[in-house]
Amino acid sequence: MNHAAENLEDVVERYRQYLVMLADRQLDSRLRGKLDASDVVQQTLLEAHQNQEQFRGTHEGELVAWLRKILAHNLLDAIRGLRREKRDVAREQSIDAVIETSSVRLEGWLAVEDSTPSQKFTRQEEAVQLADAMARLPDAQREALILKNWHGWTVPEIAQHMGRSSTAIAGLLKRGLKQLRQQLTESE
Amino acid sequence: MVDKTLPADERLNQMLVEYFDARDSGRTPSRDELLAMHPDLSDDSDLSEQIDEFLDNQQLFDRFSEALEVTAISAGQDTASVQGRATPDPSRPTVLGGDHRAAMFEPGVRFGDYEILEEIARGGMGVV
C-alpha cells in the first residue's frame, strides 16, 4: 500500500462490507436484532480515520488486521452496553447468556488478532469479494443466507423467524446463491 | 412429497427444503441421492440441471465463506497459550491482559509457526 499515492480513508472504505459481514458472522444471531453491525462498522471506520496516525503498517493486510481489531473492540463494547441496558429486564435474561458467549468469543478473536501476523490472511481478497457481493443482495436473501450458512439455523427456524414458508426460504437461498455466483465470477 | 402439478420452480424449492432437512440432520445427500429421493421426477432433466446449478452455487459460496472464516478466526484456534495485550486507553474497559505481557510480543518472539517481526502500530486500539 502506498500512503503517498492513496488516501487511507479510501483504502479503509473498501473494507466496509467485509467488516459488516465479519461482524454479522461473529455476532450471535439472537443479538442481530439488538445490535446493528453497520453502525458498529461505521464507528470503527470513523475511529480508524481519527486515529490513522497510530497505524504504522506498511501493507494492506496489516491495515485490515488493525481494522478488525478496532471492530472487535467496538463489538465487545456494544455487547457490554447491551448487558447494562438489559440488566433489569427479567424477560431478557436468556439474552444474558448469549451476550456472555458472544463476549467470550470476541475476546478470543482479539487474542488471536493480537498474536497472529496478518500474513496469514492470504484469502482476504476472497472474503472482501464475498462481503461486497452479499451487500448487494436483497435484504431477505442475505438474511436467509447468513442464518442458514453462518449460524446454522434450520430452514423451518428461518421460516418462522422471517414469517415465510419453508419453500419460500429455500427459494431465497437458491436465488441468493445464484446471484452471488454471478457477481463472484464476474469479479474473478 | 413433491407435488408434480406445482410449477417447476416451486417443485425445486420443495426438494431443496428436503435437502436442507437432511443436511441439518447430519447426512448431506449427494446429487444422485437427492434425485433418487424423487424417482417420479427423475425424467425431469430441467429439474436435475437446476439442482446441479444449486449445488455448484452452494459449493462456491462455501469456498468464499471459508475465506471469511479464515480471516475471522474465532476463539479456540491455536490461542490456548497466547494472551492478548490490553488496550492502553483508560476510557475502554480492560479486555485482555495487562502491560506486563508486552514482552511476549517483542520482535523475535515466536508463536507456533509465526514470528513477530516488528511492531507496526500502537495506540488507543492496542498494539498491532
Short mmCIF file of C-alpha atoms in Angstrom, two decimals:
data_model
loop_
_atom_site.label_atom_id
_atom_site.label_comp_id
_atom_site.label_asym_id
_atom_site.label_seq_id
_atom_site.Cartn_x
_atom_site.Cartn_y
_atom_site.Cartn_z
CA MET A 1 0.00 0.00 0.00
CA ASN A 2 1.33 3.35 -0.94
CA HIS A 3 0.30 6.00 1.57
CA ALA A 4 1.52 8.82 -0.61
CA ALA A 5 -0.50 7.71 -3.59
CA GLU A 6 -3.62 6.56 -1.83
CA ASN A 7 -5.66 8.16 0.88
CA LEU A 8 -6.02 5.88 3.89
CA GLU A 9 -9.69 6.76 4.07
CA ASP A 10 -10.33 5.44 0.57
CA VAL A 11 -8.49 2.22 1.27
CA VAL A 12 -10.37 1.71 4.52
CA GLU A 13 -13.70 2.31 2.79
CA ARG A 14 -13.09 -0.70 0.56
CA TYR A 15 -13.34 -2.93 3.60
CA ARG A 16 -16.66 -1.61 4.89
CA GLN A 17 -18.84 -4.51 3.73
CA TYR A 18 -16.18 -7.02 4.68
CA LEU A 19 -16.24 -5.69 8.24
CA VAL A 20 -20.06 -5.71 8.33
CA MET A 21 -20.13 -9.36 7.27
CA LEU A 22 -17.40 -10.20 9.73
CA ALA A 23 -19.46 -8.61 12.50
CA ASP A 24 -22.56 -10.50 11.32
CA ARG A 25 -20.54 -13.68 11.32
CA GLN A 26 -19.26 -13.11 14.85
CA LEU A 27 -22.43 -11.84 16.46
CA ASP A 28 -24.76 -14.44 17.86
CA SER A 29 -27.82 -14.44 15.63
CA ARG A 30 -30.04 -13.69 18.61
CA LEU A 31 -28.24 -10.38 19.08
CA ARG A 32 -28.63 -9.35 15.48
CA GLY A 33 -31.92 -7.57 16.11
CA LYS A 34 -30.41 -5.66 19.00
CA LEU A 35 -27.11 -4.59 17.53
CA ASP A 36 -26.67 -3.13 14.09
CA ALA A 37 -23.43 -4.37 12.57
CA SER A 38 -23.42 -1.44 10.11
CA ASP A 39 -23.47 1.07 12.98
CA VAL A 40 -20.57 -0.62 14.73
CA VAL A 41 -18.62 -0.70 11.48
CA GLN A 42 -19.41 2.97 10.82
CA GLN A 43 -17.98 3.82 14.24
CA THR A 44 -14.99 1.59 13.52
CA LEU A 45 -14.15 3.37 10.27
CA LEU A 46 -14.59 6.73 11.96
CA GLU A 47 -12.17 5.75 14.72
CA ALA A 48 -9.71 4.40 12.18
CA HIS A 49 -9.87 7.73 10.40
CA GLN A 50 -9.43 9.71 13.61
CA ASN A 51 -6.54 7.54 14.78
CA GLN A 52 -4.84 6.97 11.48
CA GLU A 53 -1.53 8.33 12.70
CA GLN A 54 -1.43 5.32 15.01
CA PHE A 55 -1.32 2.95 12.10
CA ARG A 56 2.25 2.33 11.07
CA GLY A 57 1.85 -0.75 8.97
CA THR A 58 3.23 -0.91 5.50
CA HIS A 59 0.80 -3.13 3.66
CA GLU A 60 -2.90 -3.58 3.34
CA GLY A 61 -3.00 -6.85 5.26
CA GLU A 62 -1.74 -5.04 8.32
CA LEU A 63 -4.27 -2.29 7.85
CA VAL A 64 -7.12 -4.78 7.70
CA ALA A 65 -5.81 -6.57 10.79
CA TRP A 66 -5.85 -3.19 12.53
CA LEU A 67 -9.43 -2.54 11.38
CA ARG A 68 -10.56 -5.97 12.54
CA LYS A 69 -9.11 -5.26 15.93
CA ILE A 70 -10.90 -1.93 16.31
CA LEU A 71 -14.07 -3.66 15.17
CA ALA A 72 -13.69 -6.44 17.73
CA HIS A 73 -13.20 -3.87 20.50
CA ASN A 74 -16.24 -1.92 19.39
CA LEU A 75 -18.40 -5.02 19.17
CA LEU A 76 -17.31 -6.02 22.63
CA ASP A 77 -18.18 -2.56 23.94
CA ALA A 78 -21.55 -2.62 22.20
CA ILE A 79 -22.38 -6.04 23.62
CA ARG A 80 -21.43 -4.93 27.10
CA GLY A 81 -23.58 -1.84 26.67
CA LEU A 82 -26.44 -4.15 25.82
CA ARG A 83 -25.91 -6.07 29.03
CA ARG A 84 -26.07 -2.87 31.08
CA GLU A 85 -29.25 -1.81 29.30
CA LYS A 86 -30.97 -5.11 29.80
CA ARG A 87 -29.91 -5.82 33.34
CA ASP A 88 -33.27 -5.05 34.94
CA VAL A 89 -35.47 -6.60 32.35
CA ALA A 90 -36.39 -10.06 33.55
CA ARG A 91 -37.67 -11.38 30.26
CA GLU A 92 -34.35 -10.54 28.63
CA GLN A 93 -32.46 -12.84 30.97
CA SER A 94 -31.95 -15.52 28.37
CA ILE A 95 -30.11 -12.89 26.33
CA ASP A 96 -27.53 -12.58 29.11
CA ALA A 97 -26.09 -15.99 28.33
CA VAL A 98 -25.95 -15.09 24.66
CA ILE A 99 -24.16 -11.84 25.47
CA GLU A 100 -21.73 -13.69 27.65
CA THR A 101 -20.94 -16.23 24.95
CA SER A 102 -20.51 -13.51 22.34
CA SER A 103 -18.18 -11.56 24.62
CA VAL A 104 -16.03 -14.59 25.24
CA ARG A 105 -15.88 -15.32 21.52
CA LEU A 106 -14.85 -11.76 20.74
CA GLU A 107 -12.18 -11.80 23.42
CA GLY A 108 -10.84 -14.94 21.81
CA TRP A 109 -10.90 -13.21 18.45
CA LEU A 110 -8.98 -10.25 19.89
CA ALA A 111 -6.40 -12.54 21.45
CA VAL A 112 -5.79 -14.13 18.07
CA GLU A 113 -5.69 -10.75 16.30
CA ASP A 114 -3.03 -9.68 18.76
CA SER A 115 -0.87 -12.68 18.20
CA THR A 116 -1.29 -13.65 14.59
CA PRO A 117 0.63 -11.85 11.86
CA SER A 118 -1.52 -10.51 9.10
CA GLN A 119 0.44 -12.50 6.53
CA LYS A 120 -1.74 -15.43 7.49
CA PHE A 121 -4.72 -13.88 5.77
CA THR A 122 -3.91 -14.62 2.19
CA ARG A 123 -7.55 -15.26 1.43
CA GLN A 124 -8.65 -11.84 2.47
CA GLU A 125 -9.42 -10.75 -1.06
CA GLU A 126 -11.96 -13.55 -1.46
CA ALA A 127 -13.58 -12.61 1.82
CA VAL A 128 -13.89 -8.99 0.68
CA GLN A 129 -15.42 -10.06 -2.65
CA LEU A 130 -17.98 -12.22 -0.86
CA ALA A 131 -18.87 -9.45 1.57
CA ASP A 132 -19.34 -6.89 -1.23
CA ALA A 133 -21.48 -9.32 -3.19
CA MET A 134 -23.56 -10.15 -0.11
CA ALA A 135 -24.13 -6.45 0.49
CA ARG A 136 -25.72 -6.10 -2.94
CA LEU A 137 -28.26 -8.89 -2.35
CA PRO A 138 -31.85 -8.11 -1.43
CA ASP A 139 -32.13 -7.99 2.38
CA ALA A 140 -34.24 -11.14 2.70
CA GLN A 141 -31.83 -13.23 0.61
CA ARG A 142 -28.85 -12.03 2.61
CA GLU A 143 -30.58 -12.65 5.92
CA ALA A 144 -31.58 -16.19 4.92
CA LEU A 145 -28.06 -17.00 3.69
CA ILE A 146 -26.42 -15.67 6.85
CA LEU A 147 -28.73 -17.53 9.21
CA LYS A 148 -28.51 -20.77 7.23
CA ASN A 149 -24.82 -20.86 6.43
CA TRP A 150 -23.12 -18.90 9.16
CA HIS A 151 -25.38 -19.50 12.12
CA GLY A 152 -26.59 -23.00 11.29
CA TRP A 153 -30.31 -22.35 11.59
CA THR A 154 -32.64 -24.90 10.02
CA VAL A 155 -34.95 -23.87 7.19
CA PRO A 156 -38.09 -24.14 9.39
CA GLU A 157 -36.38 -21.93 12.03
CA ILE A 158 -35.60 -19.28 9.44
CA ALA A 159 -39.12 -19.60 8.04
CA GLN A 160 -40.62 -18.91 11.45
CA HIS A 161 -38.22 -16.05 12.14
CA MET A 162 -38.91 -14.35 8.83
CA GLY A 163 -42.61 -15.14 8.71
CA ARG A 164 -42.42 -17.05 5.44
CA SER A 165 -42.92 -20.63 4.34
CA SER A 166 -40.05 -23.14 4.22
CA THR A 167 -40.25 -23.32 0.45
CA ALA A 168 -40.07 -19.53 0.28
CA ILE A 169 -36.86 -19.67 2.35
CA ALA A 170 -35.45 -22.35 0.03
CA GLY A 171 -36.27 -20.01 -2.85
CA LEU A 172 -34.45 -17.12 -1.15
CA LEU A 173 -31.38 -19.28 -0.56
CA LYS A 174 -31.42 -20.58 -4.11
CA ARG A 175 -31.78 -17.13 -5.70
CA GLY A 176 -29.28 -15.59 -3.30
CA LEU A 177 -26.65 -18.19 -4.15
CA LYS A 178 -27.31 -17.77 -7.85
CA GLN A 179 -26.91 -14.02 -7.69
CA LEU A 180 -23.74 -14.35 -5.60
CA ARG A 181 -22.26 -16.71 -8.16
CA GLN A 182 -22.90 -14.23 -10.95
CA GLN A 183 -21.23 -11.44 -9.02
CA LEU A 184 -18.32 -13.52 -7.74
CA THR A 185 -17.48 -14.99 -11.12
CA GLU A 186 -17.73 -11.56 -12.76
CA SER A 187 -15.12 -10.21 -10.39
CA GLU A 188 -12.82 -13.21 -10.71
CA MET B 1 -43.52 -35.49 -1.36
CA VAL B 2 -43.13 -33.04 -4.15
CA ASP B 3 -46.37 -32.25 -5.88
CA LYS B 4 -45.86 -32.76 -9.61
CA THR B 5 -48.57 -30.31 -10.53
CA LEU B 6 -46.70 -27.43 -8.94
CA PRO B 7 -44.71 -25.05 -11.12
CA ALA B 8 -41.13 -26.21 -11.70
CA ASP B 9 -39.66 -23.51 -9.52
CA GLU B 10 -41.84 -24.48 -6.58
CA ARG B 11 -41.01 -28.18 -7.02
CA LEU B 12 -37.33 -27.37 -6.88
CA ASN B 13 -37.84 -25.33 -3.71
CA GLN B 14 -39.61 -28.26 -2.07
CA MET B 15 -36.75 -30.54 -2.97
CA LEU B 16 -34.30 -28.04 -1.53
CA VAL B 17 -36.24 -27.93 1.75
CA GLU B 18 -35.81 -31.71 1.93
CA TYR B 19 -32.15 -31.35 1.03
CA PHE B 20 -31.55 -28.87 3.86
CA ASP B 21 -33.54 -31.03 6.30
CA ALA B 22 -31.32 -33.99 5.50
CA ARG B 23 -28.18 -31.88 5.72
CA ASP B 24 -29.23 -30.43 9.09
CA SER B 25 -29.68 -33.92 10.48
CA GLY B 26 -26.12 -34.69 9.55
CA ARG B 27 -26.38 -36.60 6.29
CA THR B 28 -25.76 -34.41 3.28
CA PRO B 29 -27.31 -36.13 0.28
CA SER B 30 -25.29 -36.29 -2.91
CA ARG B 31 -26.81 -35.01 -6.10
CA ASP B 32 -27.80 -38.52 -7.13
CA GLU B 33 -29.29 -39.31 -3.74
CA LEU B 34 -31.26 -36.11 -3.90
CA LEU B 35 -32.67 -37.06 -7.30
CA ALA B 36 -33.23 -40.63 -6.15
CA MET B 37 -35.47 -39.31 -3.38
CA HIS B 38 -37.84 -38.35 -6.16
CA PRO B 39 -37.92 -41.11 -8.76
CA ASP B 40 -41.15 -39.63 -10.10
CA LEU B 41 -39.21 -36.54 -11.14
CA SER B 42 -36.12 -38.30 -12.45
CA ASP B 43 -37.23 -37.82 -16.05
CA ASP B 44 -37.32 -34.08 -15.48
CA SER B 45 -33.98 -33.05 -16.96
CA ASP B 46 -34.68 -29.39 -16.35
CA LEU B 47 -35.04 -30.01 -12.63
CA SER B 48 -31.85 -32.04 -12.35
CA GLU B 49 -30.00 -29.29 -14.18
CA GLN B 50 -31.27 -26.75 -11.69
CA ILE B 51 -30.25 -28.95 -8.81
CA ASP B 52 -26.77 -29.20 -10.28
CA GLU B 53 -26.67 -25.45 -10.57
CA PHE B 54 -27.81 -25.01 -6.97
CA LEU B 55 -25.20 -27.44 -5.63
CA ASP B 56 -22.49 -25.69 -7.65
CA ASN B 57 -23.54 -22.32 -6.31
CA GLN B 58 -23.62 -23.61 -2.74
CA GLN B 59 -20.13 -25.02 -3.20
CA LEU B 60 -18.81 -21.72 -4.49
CA PHE B 61 -20.41 -19.91 -1.57
CA ASP B 62 -18.83 -22.36 0.87
CA ARG B 63 -15.41 -21.74 -0.65
CA PHE B 64 -15.68 -17.97 -0.33
CA SER B 65 -17.31 -18.29 3.06
CA GLU B 66 -14.34 -20.28 4.26
CA ALA B 67 -12.16 -17.30 3.33
CA LEU B 68 -14.22 -15.09 5.61
CA GLU B 69 -13.94 -17.74 8.29
CA VAL B 70 -10.16 -17.84 7.97
CA THR B 71 -9.86 -14.09 8.38
CA ALA B 72 -12.38 -14.01 11.22
CA ILE B 73 -10.71 -16.77 13.21
CA SER B 74 -12.82 -17.45 16.22
CA ALA B 75 -11.73 -18.39 19.70
CA GLY B 76 -10.03 -21.65 20.42
CA GLN B 77 -7.82 -21.77 17.37
CA ASP B 78 -4.20 -22.04 18.46
CA THR B 79 -4.82 -19.48 21.18
CA ALA B 80 -4.50 -21.76 24.19
CA SER B 81 -1.27 -20.30 25.48
CA VAL B 82 -1.50 -16.88 23.87
CA GLN B 83 -2.71 -13.97 25.91
CA GLY B 84 -3.81 -10.79 24.26
CA ARG B 85 -2.43 -7.44 25.13
CA ALA B 86 -4.56 -4.86 26.89
CA THR B 87 -5.68 -1.72 25.21
CA PRO B 88 -3.85 1.13 26.93
CA ASP B 89 -6.76 3.52 26.54
CA PRO B 90 -8.16 4.02 30.06
CA SER B 91 -11.57 5.01 28.73
CA ARG B 92 -12.07 1.49 27.45
CA PRO B 93 -12.58 -1.47 29.72
CA THR B 94 -9.59 -3.71 30.04
CA VAL B 95 -10.38 -6.65 27.90
CA LEU B 96 -7.37 -8.83 27.99
CA GLY B 97 -4.06 -8.99 29.78
CA GLY B 98 -2.03 -6.10 31.13
CA ASP B 99 1.07 -4.27 30.03
CA HIS B 100 3.35 -6.78 31.70
CA ARG B 101 2.56 -9.07 28.85
CA ALA B 102 4.09 -6.71 26.33
CA ALA B 103 7.33 -8.63 26.49
CA MET B 104 5.59 -11.58 24.93
CA PHE B 105 5.19 -9.59 21.77
CA GLU B 106 8.71 -8.35 21.35
CA PRO B 107 10.18 -8.80 17.89
CA GLY B 108 11.69 -12.23 17.51
CA VAL B 109 9.21 -13.93 19.77
CA ARG B 110 7.64 -16.89 18.05
CA PHE B 111 4.07 -18.14 18.21
CA GLY B 112 3.81 -21.57 16.74
CA ASP B 113 4.56 -21.06 13.09
CA TYR B 114 4.75 -17.30 13.40
CA GLU B 115 7.47 -14.94 14.38
CA ILE B 116 6.93 -11.36 15.48
CA LEU B 117 8.94 -9.27 13.05
CA GLU B 118 8.15 -5.77 14.18
CA GLU B 119 5.57 -3.69 15.88
CA ILE B 120 3.54 -1.99 13.22
CA ALA B 121 1.22 0.21 15.23
CA ARG B 122 0.47 1.20 18.78
CA GLY B 123 -2.27 3.38 20.07
CA GLY B 124 -5.70 3.61 21.59
CA MET B 125 -6.71 0.40 19.94
CA GLY B 126 -3.74 -1.52 21.26
CA VAL B 127 -0.62 -2.75 19.59
CA VAL B 128 -0.87 -4.40 16.23
#
